PDB file of C-alpha atoms in Angstrom:
ATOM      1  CA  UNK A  47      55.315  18.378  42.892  1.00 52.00           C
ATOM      2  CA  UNK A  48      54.756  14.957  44.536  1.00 54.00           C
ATOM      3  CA  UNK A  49      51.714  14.774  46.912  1.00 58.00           C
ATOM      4  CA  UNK A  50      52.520  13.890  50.309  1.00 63.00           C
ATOM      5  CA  UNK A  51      51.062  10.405  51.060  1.00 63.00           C
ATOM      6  CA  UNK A  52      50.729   8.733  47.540  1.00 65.00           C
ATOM      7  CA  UNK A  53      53.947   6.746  46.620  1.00 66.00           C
ATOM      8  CA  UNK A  54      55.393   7.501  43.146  1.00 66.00           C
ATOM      9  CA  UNK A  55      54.820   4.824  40.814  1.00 68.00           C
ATOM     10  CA  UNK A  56      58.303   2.380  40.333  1.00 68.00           C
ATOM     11  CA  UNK A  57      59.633   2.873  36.602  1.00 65.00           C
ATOM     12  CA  UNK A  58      62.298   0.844  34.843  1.00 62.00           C
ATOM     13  CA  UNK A  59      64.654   2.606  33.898  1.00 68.00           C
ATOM     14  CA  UNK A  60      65.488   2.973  30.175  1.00 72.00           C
ATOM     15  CA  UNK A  61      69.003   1.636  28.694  1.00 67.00           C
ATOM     16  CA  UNK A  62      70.205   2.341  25.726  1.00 74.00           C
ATOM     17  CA  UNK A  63      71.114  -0.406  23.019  1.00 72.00           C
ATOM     18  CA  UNK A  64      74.727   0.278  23.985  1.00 75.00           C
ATOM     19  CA  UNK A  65      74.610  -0.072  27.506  1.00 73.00           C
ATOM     20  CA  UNK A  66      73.015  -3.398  26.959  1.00 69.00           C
ATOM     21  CA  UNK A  67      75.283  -5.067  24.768  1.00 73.00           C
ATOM     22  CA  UNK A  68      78.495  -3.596  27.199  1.00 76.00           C
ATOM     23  CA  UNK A  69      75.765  -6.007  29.717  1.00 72.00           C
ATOM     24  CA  UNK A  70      75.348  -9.032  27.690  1.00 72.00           C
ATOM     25  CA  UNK A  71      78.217 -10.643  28.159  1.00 77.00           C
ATOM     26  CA  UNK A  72      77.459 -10.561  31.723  1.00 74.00           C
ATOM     27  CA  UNK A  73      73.853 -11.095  31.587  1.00 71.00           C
ATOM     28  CA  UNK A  74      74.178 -14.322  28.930  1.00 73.00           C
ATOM     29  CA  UNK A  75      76.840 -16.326  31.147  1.00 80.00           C
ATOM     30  CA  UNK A  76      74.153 -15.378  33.922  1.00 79.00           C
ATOM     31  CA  UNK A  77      71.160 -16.560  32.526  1.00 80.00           C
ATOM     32  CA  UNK A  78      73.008 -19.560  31.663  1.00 80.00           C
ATOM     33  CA  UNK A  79      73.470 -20.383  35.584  1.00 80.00           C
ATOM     34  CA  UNK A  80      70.016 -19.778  36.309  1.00 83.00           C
ATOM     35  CA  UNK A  81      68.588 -22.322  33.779  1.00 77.00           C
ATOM     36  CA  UNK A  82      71.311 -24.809  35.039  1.00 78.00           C
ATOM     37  CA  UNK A  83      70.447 -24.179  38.919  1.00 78.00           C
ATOM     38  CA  UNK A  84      66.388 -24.290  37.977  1.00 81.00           C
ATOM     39  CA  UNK A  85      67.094 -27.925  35.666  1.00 76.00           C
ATOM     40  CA  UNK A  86      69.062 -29.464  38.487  1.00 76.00           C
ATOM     41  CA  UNK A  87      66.775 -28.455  41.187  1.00 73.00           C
ATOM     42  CA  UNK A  88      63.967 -30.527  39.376  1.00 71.00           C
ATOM     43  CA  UNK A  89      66.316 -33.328  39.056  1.00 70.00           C
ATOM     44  CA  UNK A  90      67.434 -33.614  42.697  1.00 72.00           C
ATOM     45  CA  UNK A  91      63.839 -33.169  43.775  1.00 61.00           C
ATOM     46  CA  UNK A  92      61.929 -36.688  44.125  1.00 58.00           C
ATOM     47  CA  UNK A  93      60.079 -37.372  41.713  1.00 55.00           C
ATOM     48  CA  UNK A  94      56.508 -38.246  42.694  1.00 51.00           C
ATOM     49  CA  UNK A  95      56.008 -41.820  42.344  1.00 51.00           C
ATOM     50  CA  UNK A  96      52.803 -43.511  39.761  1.00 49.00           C
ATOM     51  CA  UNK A  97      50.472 -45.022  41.777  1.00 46.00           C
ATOM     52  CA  UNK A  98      50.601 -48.633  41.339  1.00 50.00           C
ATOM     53  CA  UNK A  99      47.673 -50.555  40.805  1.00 59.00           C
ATOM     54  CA  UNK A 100      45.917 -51.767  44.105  1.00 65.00           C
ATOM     55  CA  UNK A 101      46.508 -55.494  44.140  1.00 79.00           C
ATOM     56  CA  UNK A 102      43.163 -57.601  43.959  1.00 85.00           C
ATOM     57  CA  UNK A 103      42.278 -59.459  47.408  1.00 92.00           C
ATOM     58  CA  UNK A 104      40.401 -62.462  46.481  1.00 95.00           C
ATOM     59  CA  UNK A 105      40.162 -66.196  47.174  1.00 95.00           C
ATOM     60  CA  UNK A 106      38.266 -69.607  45.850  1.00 95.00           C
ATOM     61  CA  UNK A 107      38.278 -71.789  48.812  1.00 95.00           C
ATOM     62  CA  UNK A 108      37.554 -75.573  48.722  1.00 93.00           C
ATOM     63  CA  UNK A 109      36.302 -77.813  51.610  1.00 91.00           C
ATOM     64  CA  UNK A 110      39.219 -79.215  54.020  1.00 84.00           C
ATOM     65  CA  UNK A 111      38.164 -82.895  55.123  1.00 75.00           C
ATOM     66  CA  UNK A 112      40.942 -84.061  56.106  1.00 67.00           C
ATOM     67  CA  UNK A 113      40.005 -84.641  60.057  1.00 63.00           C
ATOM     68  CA  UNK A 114      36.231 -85.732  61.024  1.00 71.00           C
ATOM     69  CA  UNK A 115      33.926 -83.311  61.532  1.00 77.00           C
ATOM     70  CA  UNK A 116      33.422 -82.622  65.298  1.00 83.00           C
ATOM     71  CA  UNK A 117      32.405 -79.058  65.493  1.00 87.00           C
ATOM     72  CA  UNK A 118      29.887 -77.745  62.732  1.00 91.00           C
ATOM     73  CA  UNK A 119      32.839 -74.909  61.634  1.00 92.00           C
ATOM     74  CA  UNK A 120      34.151 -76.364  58.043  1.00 93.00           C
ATOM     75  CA  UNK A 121      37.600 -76.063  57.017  1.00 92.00           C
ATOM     76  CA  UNK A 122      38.507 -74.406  53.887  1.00 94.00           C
ATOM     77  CA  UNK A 123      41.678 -74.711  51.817  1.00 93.00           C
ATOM     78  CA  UNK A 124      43.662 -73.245  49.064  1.00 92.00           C
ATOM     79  CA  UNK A 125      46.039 -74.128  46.503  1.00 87.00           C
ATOM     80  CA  UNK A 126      47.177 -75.586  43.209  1.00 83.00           C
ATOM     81  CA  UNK A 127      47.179 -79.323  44.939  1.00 82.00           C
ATOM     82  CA  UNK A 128      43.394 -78.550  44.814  1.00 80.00           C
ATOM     83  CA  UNK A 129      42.637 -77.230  41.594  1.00 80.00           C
ATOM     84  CA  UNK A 130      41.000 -74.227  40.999  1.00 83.00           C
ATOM     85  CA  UNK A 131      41.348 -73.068  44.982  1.00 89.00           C
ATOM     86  CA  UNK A 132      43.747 -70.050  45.532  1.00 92.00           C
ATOM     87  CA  UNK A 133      44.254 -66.962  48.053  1.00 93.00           C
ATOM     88  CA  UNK A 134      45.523 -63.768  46.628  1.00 92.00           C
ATOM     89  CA  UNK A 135      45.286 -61.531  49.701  1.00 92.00           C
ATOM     90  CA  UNK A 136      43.602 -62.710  52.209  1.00 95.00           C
ATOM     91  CA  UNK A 137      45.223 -65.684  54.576  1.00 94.00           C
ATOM     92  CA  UNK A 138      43.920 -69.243  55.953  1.00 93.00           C
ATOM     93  CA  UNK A 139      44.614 -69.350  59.617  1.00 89.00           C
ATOM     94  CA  UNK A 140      43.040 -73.430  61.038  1.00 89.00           C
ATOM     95  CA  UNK A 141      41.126 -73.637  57.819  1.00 90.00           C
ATOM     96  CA  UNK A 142      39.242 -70.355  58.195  1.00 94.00           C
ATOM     97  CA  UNK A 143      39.374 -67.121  55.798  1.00 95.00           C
ATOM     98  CA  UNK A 144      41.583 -64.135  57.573  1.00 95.00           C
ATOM     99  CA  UNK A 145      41.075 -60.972  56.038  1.00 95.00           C
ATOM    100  CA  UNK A 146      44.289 -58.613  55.561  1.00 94.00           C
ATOM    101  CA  UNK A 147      42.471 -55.492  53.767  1.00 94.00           C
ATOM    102  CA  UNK A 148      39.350 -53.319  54.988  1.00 94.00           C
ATOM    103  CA  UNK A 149      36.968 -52.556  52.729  1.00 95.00           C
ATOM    104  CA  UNK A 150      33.939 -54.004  50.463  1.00 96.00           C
ATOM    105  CA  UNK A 151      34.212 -57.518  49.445  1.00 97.00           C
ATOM    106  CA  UNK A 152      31.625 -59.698  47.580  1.00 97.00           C
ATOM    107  CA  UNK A 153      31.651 -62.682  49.539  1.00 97.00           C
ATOM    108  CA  UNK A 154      29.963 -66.278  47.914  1.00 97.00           C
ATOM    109  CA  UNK A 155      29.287 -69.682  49.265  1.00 97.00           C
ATOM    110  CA  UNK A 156      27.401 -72.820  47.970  1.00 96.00           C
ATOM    111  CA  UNK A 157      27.607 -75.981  49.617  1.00 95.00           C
ATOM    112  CA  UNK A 158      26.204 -79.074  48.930  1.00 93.00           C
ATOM    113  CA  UNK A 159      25.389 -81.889  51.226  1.00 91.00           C
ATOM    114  CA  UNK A 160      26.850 -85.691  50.438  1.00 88.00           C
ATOM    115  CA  UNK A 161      24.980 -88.475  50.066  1.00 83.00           C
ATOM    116  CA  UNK A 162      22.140 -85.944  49.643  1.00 82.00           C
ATOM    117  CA  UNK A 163      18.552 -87.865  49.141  1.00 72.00           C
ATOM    118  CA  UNK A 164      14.889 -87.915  50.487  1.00 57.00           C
ATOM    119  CA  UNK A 165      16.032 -90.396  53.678  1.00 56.00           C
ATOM    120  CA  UNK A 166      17.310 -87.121  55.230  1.00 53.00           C
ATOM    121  CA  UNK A 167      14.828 -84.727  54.780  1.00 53.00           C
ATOM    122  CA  UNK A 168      13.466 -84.500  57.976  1.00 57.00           C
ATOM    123  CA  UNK A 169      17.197 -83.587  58.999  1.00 59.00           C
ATOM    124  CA  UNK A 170      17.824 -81.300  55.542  1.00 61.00           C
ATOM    125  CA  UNK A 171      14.701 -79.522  56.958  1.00 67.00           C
ATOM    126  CA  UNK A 172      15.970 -78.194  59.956  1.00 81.00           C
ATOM    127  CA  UNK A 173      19.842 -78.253  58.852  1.00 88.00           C
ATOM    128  CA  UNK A 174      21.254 -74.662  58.443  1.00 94.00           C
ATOM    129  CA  UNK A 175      24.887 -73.138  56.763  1.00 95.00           C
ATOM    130  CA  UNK A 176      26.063 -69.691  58.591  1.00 96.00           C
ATOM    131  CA  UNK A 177      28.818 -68.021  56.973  1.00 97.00           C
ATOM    132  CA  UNK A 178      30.161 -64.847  60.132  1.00 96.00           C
ATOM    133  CA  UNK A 179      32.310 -63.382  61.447  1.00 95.00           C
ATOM    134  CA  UNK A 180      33.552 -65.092  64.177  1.00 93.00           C
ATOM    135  CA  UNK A 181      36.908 -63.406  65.318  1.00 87.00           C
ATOM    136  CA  UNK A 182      37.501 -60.832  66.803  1.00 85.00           C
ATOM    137  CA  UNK A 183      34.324 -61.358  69.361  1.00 78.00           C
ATOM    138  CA  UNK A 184      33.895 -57.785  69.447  1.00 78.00           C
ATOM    139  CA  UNK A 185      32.820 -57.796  65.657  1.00 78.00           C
ATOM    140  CA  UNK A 186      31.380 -61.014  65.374  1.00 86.00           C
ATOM    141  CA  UNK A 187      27.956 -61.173  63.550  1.00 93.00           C
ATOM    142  CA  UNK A 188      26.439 -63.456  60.858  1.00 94.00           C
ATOM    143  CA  UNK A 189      26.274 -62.680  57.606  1.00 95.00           C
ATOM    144  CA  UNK A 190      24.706 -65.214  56.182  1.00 96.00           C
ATOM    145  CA  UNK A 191      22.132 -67.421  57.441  1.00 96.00           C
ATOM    146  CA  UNK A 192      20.827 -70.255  54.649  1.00 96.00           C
ATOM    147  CA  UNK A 193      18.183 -72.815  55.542  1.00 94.00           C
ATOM    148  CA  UNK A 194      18.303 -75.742  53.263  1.00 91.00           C
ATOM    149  CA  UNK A 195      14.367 -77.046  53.601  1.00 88.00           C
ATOM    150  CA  UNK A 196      14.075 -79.951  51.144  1.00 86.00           C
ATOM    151  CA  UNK A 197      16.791 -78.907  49.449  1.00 90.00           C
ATOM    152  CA  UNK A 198      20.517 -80.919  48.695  1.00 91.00           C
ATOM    153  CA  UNK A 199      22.295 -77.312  48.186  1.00 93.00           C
ATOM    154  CA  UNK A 200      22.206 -73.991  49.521  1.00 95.00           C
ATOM    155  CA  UNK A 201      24.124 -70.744  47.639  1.00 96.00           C
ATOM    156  CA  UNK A 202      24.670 -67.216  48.038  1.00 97.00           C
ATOM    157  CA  UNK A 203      26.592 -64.315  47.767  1.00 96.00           C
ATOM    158  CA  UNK A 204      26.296 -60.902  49.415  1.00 96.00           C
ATOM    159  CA  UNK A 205      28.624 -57.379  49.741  1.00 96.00           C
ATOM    160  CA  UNK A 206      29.658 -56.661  53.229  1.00 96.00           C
ATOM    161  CA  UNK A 207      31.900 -54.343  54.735  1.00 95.00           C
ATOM    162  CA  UNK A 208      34.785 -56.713  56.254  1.00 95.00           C
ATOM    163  CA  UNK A 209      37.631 -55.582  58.322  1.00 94.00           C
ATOM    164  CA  UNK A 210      41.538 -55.738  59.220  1.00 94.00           C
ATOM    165  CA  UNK A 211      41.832 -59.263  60.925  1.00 94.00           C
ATOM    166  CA  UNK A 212      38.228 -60.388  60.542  1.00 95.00           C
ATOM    167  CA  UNK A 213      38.168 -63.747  60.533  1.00 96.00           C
ATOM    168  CA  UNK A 214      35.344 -65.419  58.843  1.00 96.00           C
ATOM    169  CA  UNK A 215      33.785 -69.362  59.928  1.00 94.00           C
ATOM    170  CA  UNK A 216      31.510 -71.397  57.911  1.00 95.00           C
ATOM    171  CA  UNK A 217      28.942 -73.448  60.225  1.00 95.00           C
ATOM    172  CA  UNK A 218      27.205 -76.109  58.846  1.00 94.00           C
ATOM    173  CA  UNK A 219      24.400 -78.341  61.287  1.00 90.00           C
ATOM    174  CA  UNK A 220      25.852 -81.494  62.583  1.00 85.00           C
ATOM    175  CA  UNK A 221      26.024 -84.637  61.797  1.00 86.00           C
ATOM    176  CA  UNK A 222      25.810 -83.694  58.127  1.00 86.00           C
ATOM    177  CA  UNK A 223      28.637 -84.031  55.492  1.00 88.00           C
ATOM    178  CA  UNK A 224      29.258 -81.411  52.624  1.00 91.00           C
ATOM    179  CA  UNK A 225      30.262 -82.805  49.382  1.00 90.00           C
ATOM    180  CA  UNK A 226      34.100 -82.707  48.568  1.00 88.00           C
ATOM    181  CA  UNK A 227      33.594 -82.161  44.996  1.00 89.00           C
ATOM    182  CA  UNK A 228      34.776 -79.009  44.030  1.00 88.00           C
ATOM    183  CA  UNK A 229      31.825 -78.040  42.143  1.00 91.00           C
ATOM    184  CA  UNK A 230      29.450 -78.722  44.391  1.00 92.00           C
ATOM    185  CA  UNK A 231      31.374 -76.953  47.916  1.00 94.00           C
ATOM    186  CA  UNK A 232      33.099 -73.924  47.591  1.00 94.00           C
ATOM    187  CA  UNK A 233      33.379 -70.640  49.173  1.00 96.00           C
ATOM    188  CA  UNK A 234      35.308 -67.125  48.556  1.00 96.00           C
ATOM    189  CA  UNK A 235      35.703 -63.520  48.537  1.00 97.00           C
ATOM    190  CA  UNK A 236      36.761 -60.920  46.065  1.00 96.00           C
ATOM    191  CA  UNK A 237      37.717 -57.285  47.055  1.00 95.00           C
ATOM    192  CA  UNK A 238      35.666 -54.814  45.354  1.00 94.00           C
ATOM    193  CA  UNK A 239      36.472 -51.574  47.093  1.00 87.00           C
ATOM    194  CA  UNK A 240      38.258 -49.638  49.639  1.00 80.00           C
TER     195      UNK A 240
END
């Protein structure tokens, strides 16, 4: 006798070899439908998607001198007119670098100064390039600040965090001119992570 209390253990019950080929012809047409309903539902489900490749946010900017400098902000441009100048990413809004992606970027600037030579180096000495942030004011801070001394050209390059609609200005002390040669003036960023 069962004790009260404890459940009896659930057996299968034992069939016969004729009672399950009288079953087969039901159970094989069954079967059948389950596969089919299991291979259709993993059809009709969506099928998760690869992730694509993030694209690369970068740009080589060139110098802008197309109007005379009355403000020390330079103006950058980009595109095949100028060579080797593109934006993949990030936008030009009034010659300055908008940024369309958060995250780290590697950010690099040389400029030169035009008719560079010892005549100016009392005003070479105290002349400065600032690469900032400059929009929105809330976020606004500089970067970079590079003194030029005695020197014709000033470079650098630096990872900063840079966000969603940053907009990034270029200062360089007035009255001086940067050189328009490409390989002398240029500026950029390249996106290296999220």
């Amino acid at each position: 006798m069962a004790e009260e209390g404890r459940p009896r253990p659930w057996v299968l019950p034992r069939l016969s070899w004729a009672t399950v080929l009288r079953l087969s012809p039901l159970l094989l047409p069954l079967s059948f439908a389950i596969c089919c309903f299991i291979c259709c539902y993993q059809f009709r489900r969506p099928q998760q998607t690869q992730l694509e490749p993030l694209e690369v946010h970068v740009a080589e900017l060139q110098l802008n001198l197309t109007v005379p400098r009355k403000d020390p902000t330079l103006r950058w441009a980009a595109g095949p007119t100028l060579g080797r100048s593109f934006a993949h990413g990030p936008g030009l809004e009034k010659g300055q670098l908008y940024i369309h992606r958060a995250g780290i970027y590697r950010l690099h600037i040389q400029v030169t100064l035009a008719n560079c030579s010892s005549a100016y180096g009392t005003v070479q000495h105290r002349a400065t390039m600032t690469v900032g942030i400059c929009s929105p004011a809330a976020h606004s801070i500089t970067l970079l600040r590079l003194p030029f001394g005695q020197s014709c050209t000033v470079a650098s390059q630096r990872l900063t965090h840079l966000a969603i609609g940053d907009v990034l200005c270029t200062n360089l002390t007035l009255p001086l001119l940067p050189s328009r040669n490409a390989e002398e003036t240029f500026f950029g960023v390249h996106w290296v992570y999220p």
